[in-house]
Tab-separated table of C-alpha atoms and ligand atoms in Angstrom:
chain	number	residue	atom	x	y	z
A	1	UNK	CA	-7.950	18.070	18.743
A	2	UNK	CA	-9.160	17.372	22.186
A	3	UNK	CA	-11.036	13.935	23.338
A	4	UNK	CA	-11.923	11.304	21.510
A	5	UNK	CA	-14.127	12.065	18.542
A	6	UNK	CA	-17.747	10.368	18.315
A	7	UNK	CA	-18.160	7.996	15.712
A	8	UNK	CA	-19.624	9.729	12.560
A	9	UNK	CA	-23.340	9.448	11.555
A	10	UNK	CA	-24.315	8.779	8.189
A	11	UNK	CA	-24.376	12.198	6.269
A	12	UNK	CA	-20.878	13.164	7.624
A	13	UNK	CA	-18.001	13.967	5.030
A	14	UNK	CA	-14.744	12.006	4.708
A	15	UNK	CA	-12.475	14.353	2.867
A	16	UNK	CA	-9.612	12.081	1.285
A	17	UNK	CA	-6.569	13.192	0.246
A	18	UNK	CA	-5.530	11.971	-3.482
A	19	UNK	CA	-7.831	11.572	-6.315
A	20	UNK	CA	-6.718	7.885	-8.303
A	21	UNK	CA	-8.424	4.658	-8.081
A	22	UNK	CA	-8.129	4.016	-4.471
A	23	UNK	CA	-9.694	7.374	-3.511
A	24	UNK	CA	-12.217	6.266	-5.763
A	25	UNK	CA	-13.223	3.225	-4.368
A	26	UNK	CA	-13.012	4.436	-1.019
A	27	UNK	CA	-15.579	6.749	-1.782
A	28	UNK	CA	-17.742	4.411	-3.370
A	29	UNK	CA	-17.395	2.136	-0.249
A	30	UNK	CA	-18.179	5.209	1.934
A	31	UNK	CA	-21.437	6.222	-0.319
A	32	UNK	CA	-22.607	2.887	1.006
A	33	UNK	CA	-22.375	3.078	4.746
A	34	UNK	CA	-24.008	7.090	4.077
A	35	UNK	CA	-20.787	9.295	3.799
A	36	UNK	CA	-20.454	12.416	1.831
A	37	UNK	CA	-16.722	12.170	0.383
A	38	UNK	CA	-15.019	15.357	-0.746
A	39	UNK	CA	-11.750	14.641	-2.850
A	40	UNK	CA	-9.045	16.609	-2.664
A	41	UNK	CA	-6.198	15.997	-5.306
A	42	UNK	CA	-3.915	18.443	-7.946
A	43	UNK	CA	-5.160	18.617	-11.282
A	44	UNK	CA	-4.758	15.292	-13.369
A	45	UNK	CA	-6.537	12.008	-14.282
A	46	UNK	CA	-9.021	11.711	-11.120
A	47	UNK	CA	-11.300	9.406	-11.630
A	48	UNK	CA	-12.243	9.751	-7.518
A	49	UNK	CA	-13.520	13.142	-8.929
A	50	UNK	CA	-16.496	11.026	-10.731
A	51	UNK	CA	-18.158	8.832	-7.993
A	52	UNK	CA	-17.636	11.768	-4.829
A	53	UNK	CA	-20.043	14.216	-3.301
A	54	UNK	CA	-17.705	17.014	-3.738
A	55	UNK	CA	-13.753	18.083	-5.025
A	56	UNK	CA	-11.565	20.773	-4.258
A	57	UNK	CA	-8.445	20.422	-7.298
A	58	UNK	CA	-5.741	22.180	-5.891
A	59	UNK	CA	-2.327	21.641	-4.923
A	60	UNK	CA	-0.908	20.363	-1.340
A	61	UNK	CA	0.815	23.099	-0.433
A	62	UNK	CA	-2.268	25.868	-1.567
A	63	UNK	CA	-2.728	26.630	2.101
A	64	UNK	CA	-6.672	28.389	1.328
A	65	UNK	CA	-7.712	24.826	-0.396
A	66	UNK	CA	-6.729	22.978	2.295
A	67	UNK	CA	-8.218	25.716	4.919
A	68	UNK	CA	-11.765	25.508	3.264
A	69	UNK	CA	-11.137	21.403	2.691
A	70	UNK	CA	-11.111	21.057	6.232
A	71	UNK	CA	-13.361	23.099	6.796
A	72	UNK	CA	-15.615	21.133	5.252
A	73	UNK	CA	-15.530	17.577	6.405
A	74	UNK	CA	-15.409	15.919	9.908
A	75	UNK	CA	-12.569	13.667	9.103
A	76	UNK	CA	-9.580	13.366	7.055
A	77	UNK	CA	-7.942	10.003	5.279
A	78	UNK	CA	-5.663	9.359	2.305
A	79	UNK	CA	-5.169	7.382	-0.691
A	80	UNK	CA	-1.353	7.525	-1.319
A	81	UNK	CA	1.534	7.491	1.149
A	82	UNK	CA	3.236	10.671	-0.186
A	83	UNK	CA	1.021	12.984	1.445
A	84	UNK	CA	3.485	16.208	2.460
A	85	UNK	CA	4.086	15.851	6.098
A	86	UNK	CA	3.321	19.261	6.381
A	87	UNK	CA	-0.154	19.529	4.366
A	88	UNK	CA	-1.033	16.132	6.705
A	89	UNK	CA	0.134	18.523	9.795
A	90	UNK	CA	-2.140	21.525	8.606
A	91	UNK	CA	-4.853	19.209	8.124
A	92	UNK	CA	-4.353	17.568	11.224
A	93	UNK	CA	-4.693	20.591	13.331
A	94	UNK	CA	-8.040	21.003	11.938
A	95	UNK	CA	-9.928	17.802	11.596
A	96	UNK	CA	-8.947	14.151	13.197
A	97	UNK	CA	-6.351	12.491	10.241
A	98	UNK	CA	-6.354	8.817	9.517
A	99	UNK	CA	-4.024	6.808	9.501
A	100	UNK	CA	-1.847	9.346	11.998
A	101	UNK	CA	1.214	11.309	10.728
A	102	UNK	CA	4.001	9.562	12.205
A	103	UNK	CA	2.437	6.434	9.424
A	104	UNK	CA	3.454	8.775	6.743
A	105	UNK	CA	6.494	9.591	8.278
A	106	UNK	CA	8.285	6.232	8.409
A	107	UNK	CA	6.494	4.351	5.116
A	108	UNK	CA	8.059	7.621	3.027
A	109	UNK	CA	11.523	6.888	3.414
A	110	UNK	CA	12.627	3.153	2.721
A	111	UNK	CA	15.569	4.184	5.546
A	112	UNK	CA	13.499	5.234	8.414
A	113	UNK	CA	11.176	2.308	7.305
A	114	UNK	CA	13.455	-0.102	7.670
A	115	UNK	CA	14.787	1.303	11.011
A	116	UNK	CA	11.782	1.818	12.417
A	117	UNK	CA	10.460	-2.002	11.228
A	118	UNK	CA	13.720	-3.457	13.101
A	119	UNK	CA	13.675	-1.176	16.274
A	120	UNK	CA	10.211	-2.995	16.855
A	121	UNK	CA	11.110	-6.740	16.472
A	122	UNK	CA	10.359	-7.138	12.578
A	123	UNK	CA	12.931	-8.480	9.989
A	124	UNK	CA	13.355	-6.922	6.459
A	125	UNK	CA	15.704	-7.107	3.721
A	126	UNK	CA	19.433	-6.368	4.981
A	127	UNK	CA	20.399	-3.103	3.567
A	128	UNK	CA	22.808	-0.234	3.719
A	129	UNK	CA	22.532	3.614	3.259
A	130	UNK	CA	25.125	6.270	3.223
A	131	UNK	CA	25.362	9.415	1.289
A	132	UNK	CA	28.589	8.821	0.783
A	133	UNK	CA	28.810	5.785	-2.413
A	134	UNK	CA	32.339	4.819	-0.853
A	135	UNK	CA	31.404	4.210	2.263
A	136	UNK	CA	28.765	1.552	0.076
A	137	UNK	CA	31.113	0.066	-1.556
A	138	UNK	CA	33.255	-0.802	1.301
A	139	UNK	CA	30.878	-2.455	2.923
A	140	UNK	CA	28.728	-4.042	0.101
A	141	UNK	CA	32.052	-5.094	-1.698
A	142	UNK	CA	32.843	-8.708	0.495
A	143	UNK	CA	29.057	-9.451	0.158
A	144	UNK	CA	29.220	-9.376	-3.771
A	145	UNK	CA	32.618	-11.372	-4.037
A	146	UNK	CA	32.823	-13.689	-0.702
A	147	UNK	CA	29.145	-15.075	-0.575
A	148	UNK	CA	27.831	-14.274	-4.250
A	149	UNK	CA	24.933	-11.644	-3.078
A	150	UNK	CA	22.786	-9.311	-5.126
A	151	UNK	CA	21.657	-6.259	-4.281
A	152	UNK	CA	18.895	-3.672	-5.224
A	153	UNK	CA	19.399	0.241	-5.072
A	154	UNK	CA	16.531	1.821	-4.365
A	155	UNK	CA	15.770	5.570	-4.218
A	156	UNK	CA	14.616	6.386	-0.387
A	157	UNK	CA	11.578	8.274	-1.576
A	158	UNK	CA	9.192	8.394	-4.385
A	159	UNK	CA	9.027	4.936	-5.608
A	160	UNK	CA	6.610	3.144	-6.116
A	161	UNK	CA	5.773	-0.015	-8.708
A	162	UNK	CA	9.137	-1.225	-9.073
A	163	UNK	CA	10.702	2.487	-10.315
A	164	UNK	CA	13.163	3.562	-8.989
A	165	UNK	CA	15.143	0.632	-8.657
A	166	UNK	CA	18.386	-0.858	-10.413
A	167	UNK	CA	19.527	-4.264	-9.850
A	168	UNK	CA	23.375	-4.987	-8.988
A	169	UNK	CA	25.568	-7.819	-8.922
A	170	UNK	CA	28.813	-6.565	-8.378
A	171	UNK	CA	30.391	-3.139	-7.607
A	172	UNK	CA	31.148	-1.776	-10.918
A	173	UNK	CA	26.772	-2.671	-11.166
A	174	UNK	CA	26.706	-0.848	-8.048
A	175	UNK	CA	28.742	2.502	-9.218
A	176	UNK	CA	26.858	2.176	-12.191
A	177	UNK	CA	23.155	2.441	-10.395
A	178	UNK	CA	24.280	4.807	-7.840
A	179	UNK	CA	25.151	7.226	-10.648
A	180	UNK	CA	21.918	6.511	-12.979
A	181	UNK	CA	19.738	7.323	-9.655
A	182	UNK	CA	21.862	10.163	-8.362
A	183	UNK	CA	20.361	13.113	-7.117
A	184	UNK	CA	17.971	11.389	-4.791
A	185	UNK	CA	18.970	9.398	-1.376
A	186	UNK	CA	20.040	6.020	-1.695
A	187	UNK	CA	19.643	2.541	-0.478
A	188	UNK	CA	20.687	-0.368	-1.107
A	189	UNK	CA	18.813	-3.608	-0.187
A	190	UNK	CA	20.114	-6.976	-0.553
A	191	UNK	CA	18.016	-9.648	-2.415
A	192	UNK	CA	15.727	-11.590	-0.379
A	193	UNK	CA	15.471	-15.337	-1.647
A	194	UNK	CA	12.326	-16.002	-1.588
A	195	UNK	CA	9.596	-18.492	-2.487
A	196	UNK	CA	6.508	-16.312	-2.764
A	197	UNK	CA	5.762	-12.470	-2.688
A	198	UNK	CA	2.370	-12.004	0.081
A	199	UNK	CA	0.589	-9.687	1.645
A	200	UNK	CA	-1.710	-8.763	4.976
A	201	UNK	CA	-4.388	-6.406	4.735
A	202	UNK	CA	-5.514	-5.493	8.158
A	203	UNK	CA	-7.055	-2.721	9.589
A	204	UNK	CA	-7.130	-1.271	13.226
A	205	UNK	CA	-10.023	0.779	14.963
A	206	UNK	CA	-10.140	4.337	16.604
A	207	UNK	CA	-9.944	1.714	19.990
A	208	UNK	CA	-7.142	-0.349	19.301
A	209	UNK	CA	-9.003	-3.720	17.657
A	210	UNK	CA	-7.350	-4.478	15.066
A	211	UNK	CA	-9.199	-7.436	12.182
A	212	UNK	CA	-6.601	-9.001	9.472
A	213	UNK	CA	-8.205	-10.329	5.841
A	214	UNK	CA	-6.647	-13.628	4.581
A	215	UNK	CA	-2.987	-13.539	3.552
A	216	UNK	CA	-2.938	-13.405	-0.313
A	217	UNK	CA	-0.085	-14.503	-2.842
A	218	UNK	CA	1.080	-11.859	-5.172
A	219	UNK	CA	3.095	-12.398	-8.202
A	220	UNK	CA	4.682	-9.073	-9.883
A	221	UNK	CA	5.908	-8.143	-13.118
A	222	UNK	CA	8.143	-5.603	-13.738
A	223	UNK	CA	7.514	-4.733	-9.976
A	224	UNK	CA	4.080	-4.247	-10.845
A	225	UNK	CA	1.171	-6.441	-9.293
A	226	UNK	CA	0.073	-8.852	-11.573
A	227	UNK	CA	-2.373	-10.683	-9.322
A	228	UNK	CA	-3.129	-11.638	-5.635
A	229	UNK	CA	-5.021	-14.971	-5.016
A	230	UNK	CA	-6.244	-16.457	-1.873
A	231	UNK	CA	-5.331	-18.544	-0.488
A	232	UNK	CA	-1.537	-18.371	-0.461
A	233	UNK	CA	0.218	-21.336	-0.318
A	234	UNK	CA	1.669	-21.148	2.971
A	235	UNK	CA	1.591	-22.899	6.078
A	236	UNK	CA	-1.447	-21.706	8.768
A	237	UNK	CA	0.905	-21.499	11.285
A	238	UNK	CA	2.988	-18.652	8.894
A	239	UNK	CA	-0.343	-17.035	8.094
A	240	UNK	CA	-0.925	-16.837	11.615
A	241	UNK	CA	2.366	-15.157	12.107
A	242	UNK	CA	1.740	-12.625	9.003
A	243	UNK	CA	-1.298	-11.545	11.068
A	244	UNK	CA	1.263	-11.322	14.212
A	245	UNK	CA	3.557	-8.799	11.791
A	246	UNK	CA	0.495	-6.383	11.082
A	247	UNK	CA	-0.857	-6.381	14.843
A	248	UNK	CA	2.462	-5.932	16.167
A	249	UNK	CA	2.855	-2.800	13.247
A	250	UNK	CA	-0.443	-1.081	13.826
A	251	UNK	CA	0.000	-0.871	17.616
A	252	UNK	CA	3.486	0.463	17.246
A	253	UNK	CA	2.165	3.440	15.024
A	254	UNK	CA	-0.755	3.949	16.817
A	255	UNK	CA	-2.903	3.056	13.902
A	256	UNK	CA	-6.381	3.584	12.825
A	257	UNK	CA	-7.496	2.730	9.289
A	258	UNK	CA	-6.780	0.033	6.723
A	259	UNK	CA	-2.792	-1.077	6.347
A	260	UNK	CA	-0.967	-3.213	3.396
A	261	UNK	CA	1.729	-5.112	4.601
A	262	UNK	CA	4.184	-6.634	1.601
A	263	UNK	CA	6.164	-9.824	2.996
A	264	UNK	CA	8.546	-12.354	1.485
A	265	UNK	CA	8.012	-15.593	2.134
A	266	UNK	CA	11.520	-17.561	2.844
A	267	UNK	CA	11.955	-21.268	3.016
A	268	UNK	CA	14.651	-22.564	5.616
A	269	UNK	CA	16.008	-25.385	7.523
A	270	UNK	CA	13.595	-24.055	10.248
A	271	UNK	CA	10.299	-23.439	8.259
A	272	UNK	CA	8.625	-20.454	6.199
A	273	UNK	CA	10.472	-17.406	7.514
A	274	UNK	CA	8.628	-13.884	6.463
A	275	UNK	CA	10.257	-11.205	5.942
A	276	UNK	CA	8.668	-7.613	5.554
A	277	UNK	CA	8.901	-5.995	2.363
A	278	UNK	CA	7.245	-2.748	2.512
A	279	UNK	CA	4.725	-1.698	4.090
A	280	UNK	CA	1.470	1.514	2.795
A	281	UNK	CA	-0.557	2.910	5.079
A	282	UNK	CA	-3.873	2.820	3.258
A	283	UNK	CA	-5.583	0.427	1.053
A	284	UNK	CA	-4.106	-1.759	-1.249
A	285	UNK	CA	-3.928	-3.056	-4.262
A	286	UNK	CA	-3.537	-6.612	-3.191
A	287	UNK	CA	-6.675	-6.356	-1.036
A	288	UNK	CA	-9.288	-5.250	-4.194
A	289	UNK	CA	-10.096	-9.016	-3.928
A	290	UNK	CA	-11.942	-8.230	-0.811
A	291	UNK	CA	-14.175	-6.628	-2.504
A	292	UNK	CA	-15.572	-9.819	-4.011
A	293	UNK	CA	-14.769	-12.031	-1.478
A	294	UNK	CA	-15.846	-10.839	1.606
A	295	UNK	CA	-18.644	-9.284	2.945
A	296	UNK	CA	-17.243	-6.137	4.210
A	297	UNK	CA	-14.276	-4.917	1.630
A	298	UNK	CA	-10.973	-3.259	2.810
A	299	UNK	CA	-12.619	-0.177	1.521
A	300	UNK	CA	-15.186	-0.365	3.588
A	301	UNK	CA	-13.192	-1.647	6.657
A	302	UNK	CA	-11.148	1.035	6.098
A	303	UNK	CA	-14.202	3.348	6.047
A	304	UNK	CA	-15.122	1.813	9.534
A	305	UNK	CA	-12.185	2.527	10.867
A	306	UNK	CA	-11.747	5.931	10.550
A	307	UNK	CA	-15.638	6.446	11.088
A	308	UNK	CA	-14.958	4.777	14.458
A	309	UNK	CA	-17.675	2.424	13.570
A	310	UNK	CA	-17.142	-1.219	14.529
A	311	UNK	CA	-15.272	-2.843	12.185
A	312	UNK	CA	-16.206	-5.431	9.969
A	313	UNK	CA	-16.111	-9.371	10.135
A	314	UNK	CA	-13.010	-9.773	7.326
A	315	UNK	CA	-13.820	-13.510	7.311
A	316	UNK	CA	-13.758	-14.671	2.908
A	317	UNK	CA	-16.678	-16.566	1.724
A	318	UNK	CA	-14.317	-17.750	-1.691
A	319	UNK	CA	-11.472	-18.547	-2.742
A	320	UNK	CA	-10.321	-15.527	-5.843
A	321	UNK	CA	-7.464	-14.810	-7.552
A	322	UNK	CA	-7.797	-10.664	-8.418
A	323	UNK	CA	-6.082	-9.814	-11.737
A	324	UNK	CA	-4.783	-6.091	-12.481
A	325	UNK	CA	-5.626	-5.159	-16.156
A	326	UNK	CA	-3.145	-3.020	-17.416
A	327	UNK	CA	-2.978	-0.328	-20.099
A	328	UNK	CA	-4.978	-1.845	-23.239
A	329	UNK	CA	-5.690	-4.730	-21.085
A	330	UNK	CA	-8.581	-2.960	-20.052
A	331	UNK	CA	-10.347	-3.409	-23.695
A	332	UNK	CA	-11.189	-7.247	-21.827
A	333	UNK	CA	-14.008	-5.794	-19.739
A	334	UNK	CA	-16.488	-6.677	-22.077
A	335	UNK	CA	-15.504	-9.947	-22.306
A	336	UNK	CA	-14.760	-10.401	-18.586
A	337	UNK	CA	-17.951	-9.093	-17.760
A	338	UNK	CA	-19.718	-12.119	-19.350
A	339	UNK	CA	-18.306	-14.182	-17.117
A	340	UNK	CA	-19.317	-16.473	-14.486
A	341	UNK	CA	-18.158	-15.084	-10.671
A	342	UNK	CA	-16.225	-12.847	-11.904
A	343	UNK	CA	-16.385	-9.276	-10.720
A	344	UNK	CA	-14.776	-6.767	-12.925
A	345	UNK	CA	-13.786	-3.288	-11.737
A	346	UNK	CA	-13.184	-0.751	-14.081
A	347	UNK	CA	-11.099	2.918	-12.812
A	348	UNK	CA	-12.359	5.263	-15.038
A	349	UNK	CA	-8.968	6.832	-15.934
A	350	UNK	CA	-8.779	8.949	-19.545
A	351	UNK	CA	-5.799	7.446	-20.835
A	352	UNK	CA	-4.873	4.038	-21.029
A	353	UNK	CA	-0.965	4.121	-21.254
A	354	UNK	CA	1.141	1.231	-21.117
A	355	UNK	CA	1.449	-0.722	-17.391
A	356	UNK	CA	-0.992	2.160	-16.022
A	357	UNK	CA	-3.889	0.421	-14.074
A	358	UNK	CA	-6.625	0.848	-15.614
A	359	UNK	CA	-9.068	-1.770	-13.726
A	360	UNK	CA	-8.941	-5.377	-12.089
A	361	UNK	CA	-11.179	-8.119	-11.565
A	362	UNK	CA	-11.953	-10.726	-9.285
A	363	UNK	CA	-12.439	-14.001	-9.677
A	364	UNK	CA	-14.445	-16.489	-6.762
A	365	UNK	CA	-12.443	-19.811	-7.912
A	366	UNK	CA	-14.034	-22.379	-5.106
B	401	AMP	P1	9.203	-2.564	-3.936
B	401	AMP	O1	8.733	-1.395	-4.781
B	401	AMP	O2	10.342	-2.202	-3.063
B	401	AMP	O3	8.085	-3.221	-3.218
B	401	AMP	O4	9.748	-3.645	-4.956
B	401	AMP	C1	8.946	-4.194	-5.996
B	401	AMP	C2	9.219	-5.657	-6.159
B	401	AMP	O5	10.624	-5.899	-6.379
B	401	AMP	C3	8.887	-6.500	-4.934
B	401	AMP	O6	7.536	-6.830	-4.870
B	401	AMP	C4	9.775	-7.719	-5.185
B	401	AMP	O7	9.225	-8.555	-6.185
B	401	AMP	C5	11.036	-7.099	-5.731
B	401	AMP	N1	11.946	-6.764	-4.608
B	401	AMP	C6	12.054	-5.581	-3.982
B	401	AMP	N2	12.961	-5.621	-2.997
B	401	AMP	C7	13.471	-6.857	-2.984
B	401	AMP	C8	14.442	-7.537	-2.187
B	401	AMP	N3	15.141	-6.931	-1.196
B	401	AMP	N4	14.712	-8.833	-2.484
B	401	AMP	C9	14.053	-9.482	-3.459
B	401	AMP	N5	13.117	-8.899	-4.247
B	401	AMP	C10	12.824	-7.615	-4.028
């Protein structure tokens, strides 16, 4: 691609990669402002398939699909940060992809993650990686029994809601996990003591301006988000730095489109210290309050984004705690939709297995 693309008119197609709930409401957001969205996603439960112009249900590597799916919109985004590098590079070539490769690239691997977070300035868990589990256990083995740490293993790739991941307190825990995860790449991260679990939704434009939502306070269960309420309970002047975090992030990658930003909150002698977490390069599910609580959602301000329209004031008019409903949760909607400020949002999904989110709502508490 040559130039810098005109911002798209109203009756242009966003084709988005990945067909779950986030594709889903990105399309609705996108019907909105005027888009056309064309889904593209394997064969499965894809309830983006429902509420979108058009669908091409094919796999990422079926090279025609993804020749005739972009040939047929004028830009390219994603729901999910396991996108194939390569079926983001084919695409790429084609039509202008948002947010850029190299965004997939680093969030896909909790090692080059991690790297790439410290190489520009920003503080995460302490972890190590080797192939080799010896080389882990050398090192890891004076953390356990001098100071009393715990760690986390964590596969590199692929996880996502808490999966994946095996807690350890000594090394015989640590032998243990490496073996019941073998067979992918390895980390392991030590535990981060900290006070509160939030999170910064921001987004950046095709320009470089870059608007942050309020920070929101997350609390997980099973390493699955419970529920994200705004405020959080932390100081301004560590809000103000969580904001700092995601600017400094976006520029570094280049950005354009609508980032999630997971961050520990640490108490020390010198104040709330953050530490980052993880980090998705798309919307998130600790931003659906947005969609109640401020005029222009992270869907939409995503939608912006990539549009290169301007983006959107993320100022909140409420306070709202959003909760996820999970599996037969779900059966509350009626219930929750009699109910006073309270938005409910319901997926669509066929099946409604155990932990799967099925839906969320939003309540505007003050
Ligand atoms: P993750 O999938 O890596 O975001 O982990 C899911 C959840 O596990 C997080 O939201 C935390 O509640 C917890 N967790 C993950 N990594 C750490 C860590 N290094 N220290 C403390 N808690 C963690």
């Amino acid at each position: 691609m040559t130039g810098e693309p005109q911002p798209l008119a109203p009756g242009s197609t966003i084709g988005i990669l990945g067909g779950g709930q986030l594709g889903r409401m990105l399309a609705l957001a996108a019907a909105r402002l005027g888009f056309k969205c064309h889904i593209y996603a394997p064969a499965g439960d894809t309830p983006a398939f429902d509420v979108a112009h058009s669908h091409s249900c094919a796999g990422y590597d079926d090279e025609r699909a993804l020749a005739a799916f972009a040939a047929a919109v004028d830009v390219v985004t994603y729901e999910f940060e396991n996108v194939p590098l390569e079926t983001a590079a084919r695409l790429a070539r084609h039509a202008p992809l948002y947010p850029p490769a190299k965004a997939l690239k680093v969030s896909q691997d909790r090692v080059a993650e991690k790297s790439f977070l410290g190489d520009i300035g920003l503080k995460t868990a302490d972890w190590l990686h080797d192939d080799d589990i010896e080389a882990v256990v050398a090192q890891a083995a004076g953390e356990f029994d001098g100071k009393g740490r715990r760690g986390i293993v964590k596969t590199c790739r692929l996880g996502y809601d808490g999966k994946g991941q095996v807690r350890v307190t000594d090394v015989a825990g640590l032998r243990e996990a490496w073996q019941a995860l073998a067979g992918s790449a390895l980390i392991l991260e030590w535990e981060v003591p900290f006070r509160c679990e939030v999170s910064v939704i921001a987004a950046r434009s095709r320009t470089g301006e870059v608007r942050c939502f309020d920070i929101a306070e997350n609390r997980h269960e099973n390493g699955i988000l419970r529920s994200s309420t705004v405020p959080a309970r932390i100081r301004p002047q560590t809000a103000a730095a969580a904001h700092g975090i995601a600017e400094r992030l976006l520029a570094n990658l280049d950005y354009c489109g609508v980032v999630g930003v997971e961050l520990f909150v640490v108490d020390s002698d010198a104040g709330e210290q953050l530490v980052v977490n993880e980090f998705a390069p798309r919307v998130h599910n600790s931003g659906h309050w947005t969609e109640a609580a401020c005029t222009v959602s992270q869907f939409e301000q995503h939608i912006r984004a990539i549009a290169g329209w301007p983006l959107g004031n993320p100022a909140r008019h409420s306070d709202a705690v959003m909760e996820n409903l999970l599996g037969s949760e779900i059966d509350a909607v009626p219930e929750l939709a009699g109910q006073d400020r309270t938005m409910v949002h319901v997926y669509g999904k066929r099946e409604a297995r155990d932990g799967r989110k099925m839906g969320h709502f939003t309540r505007l508490t003050r």
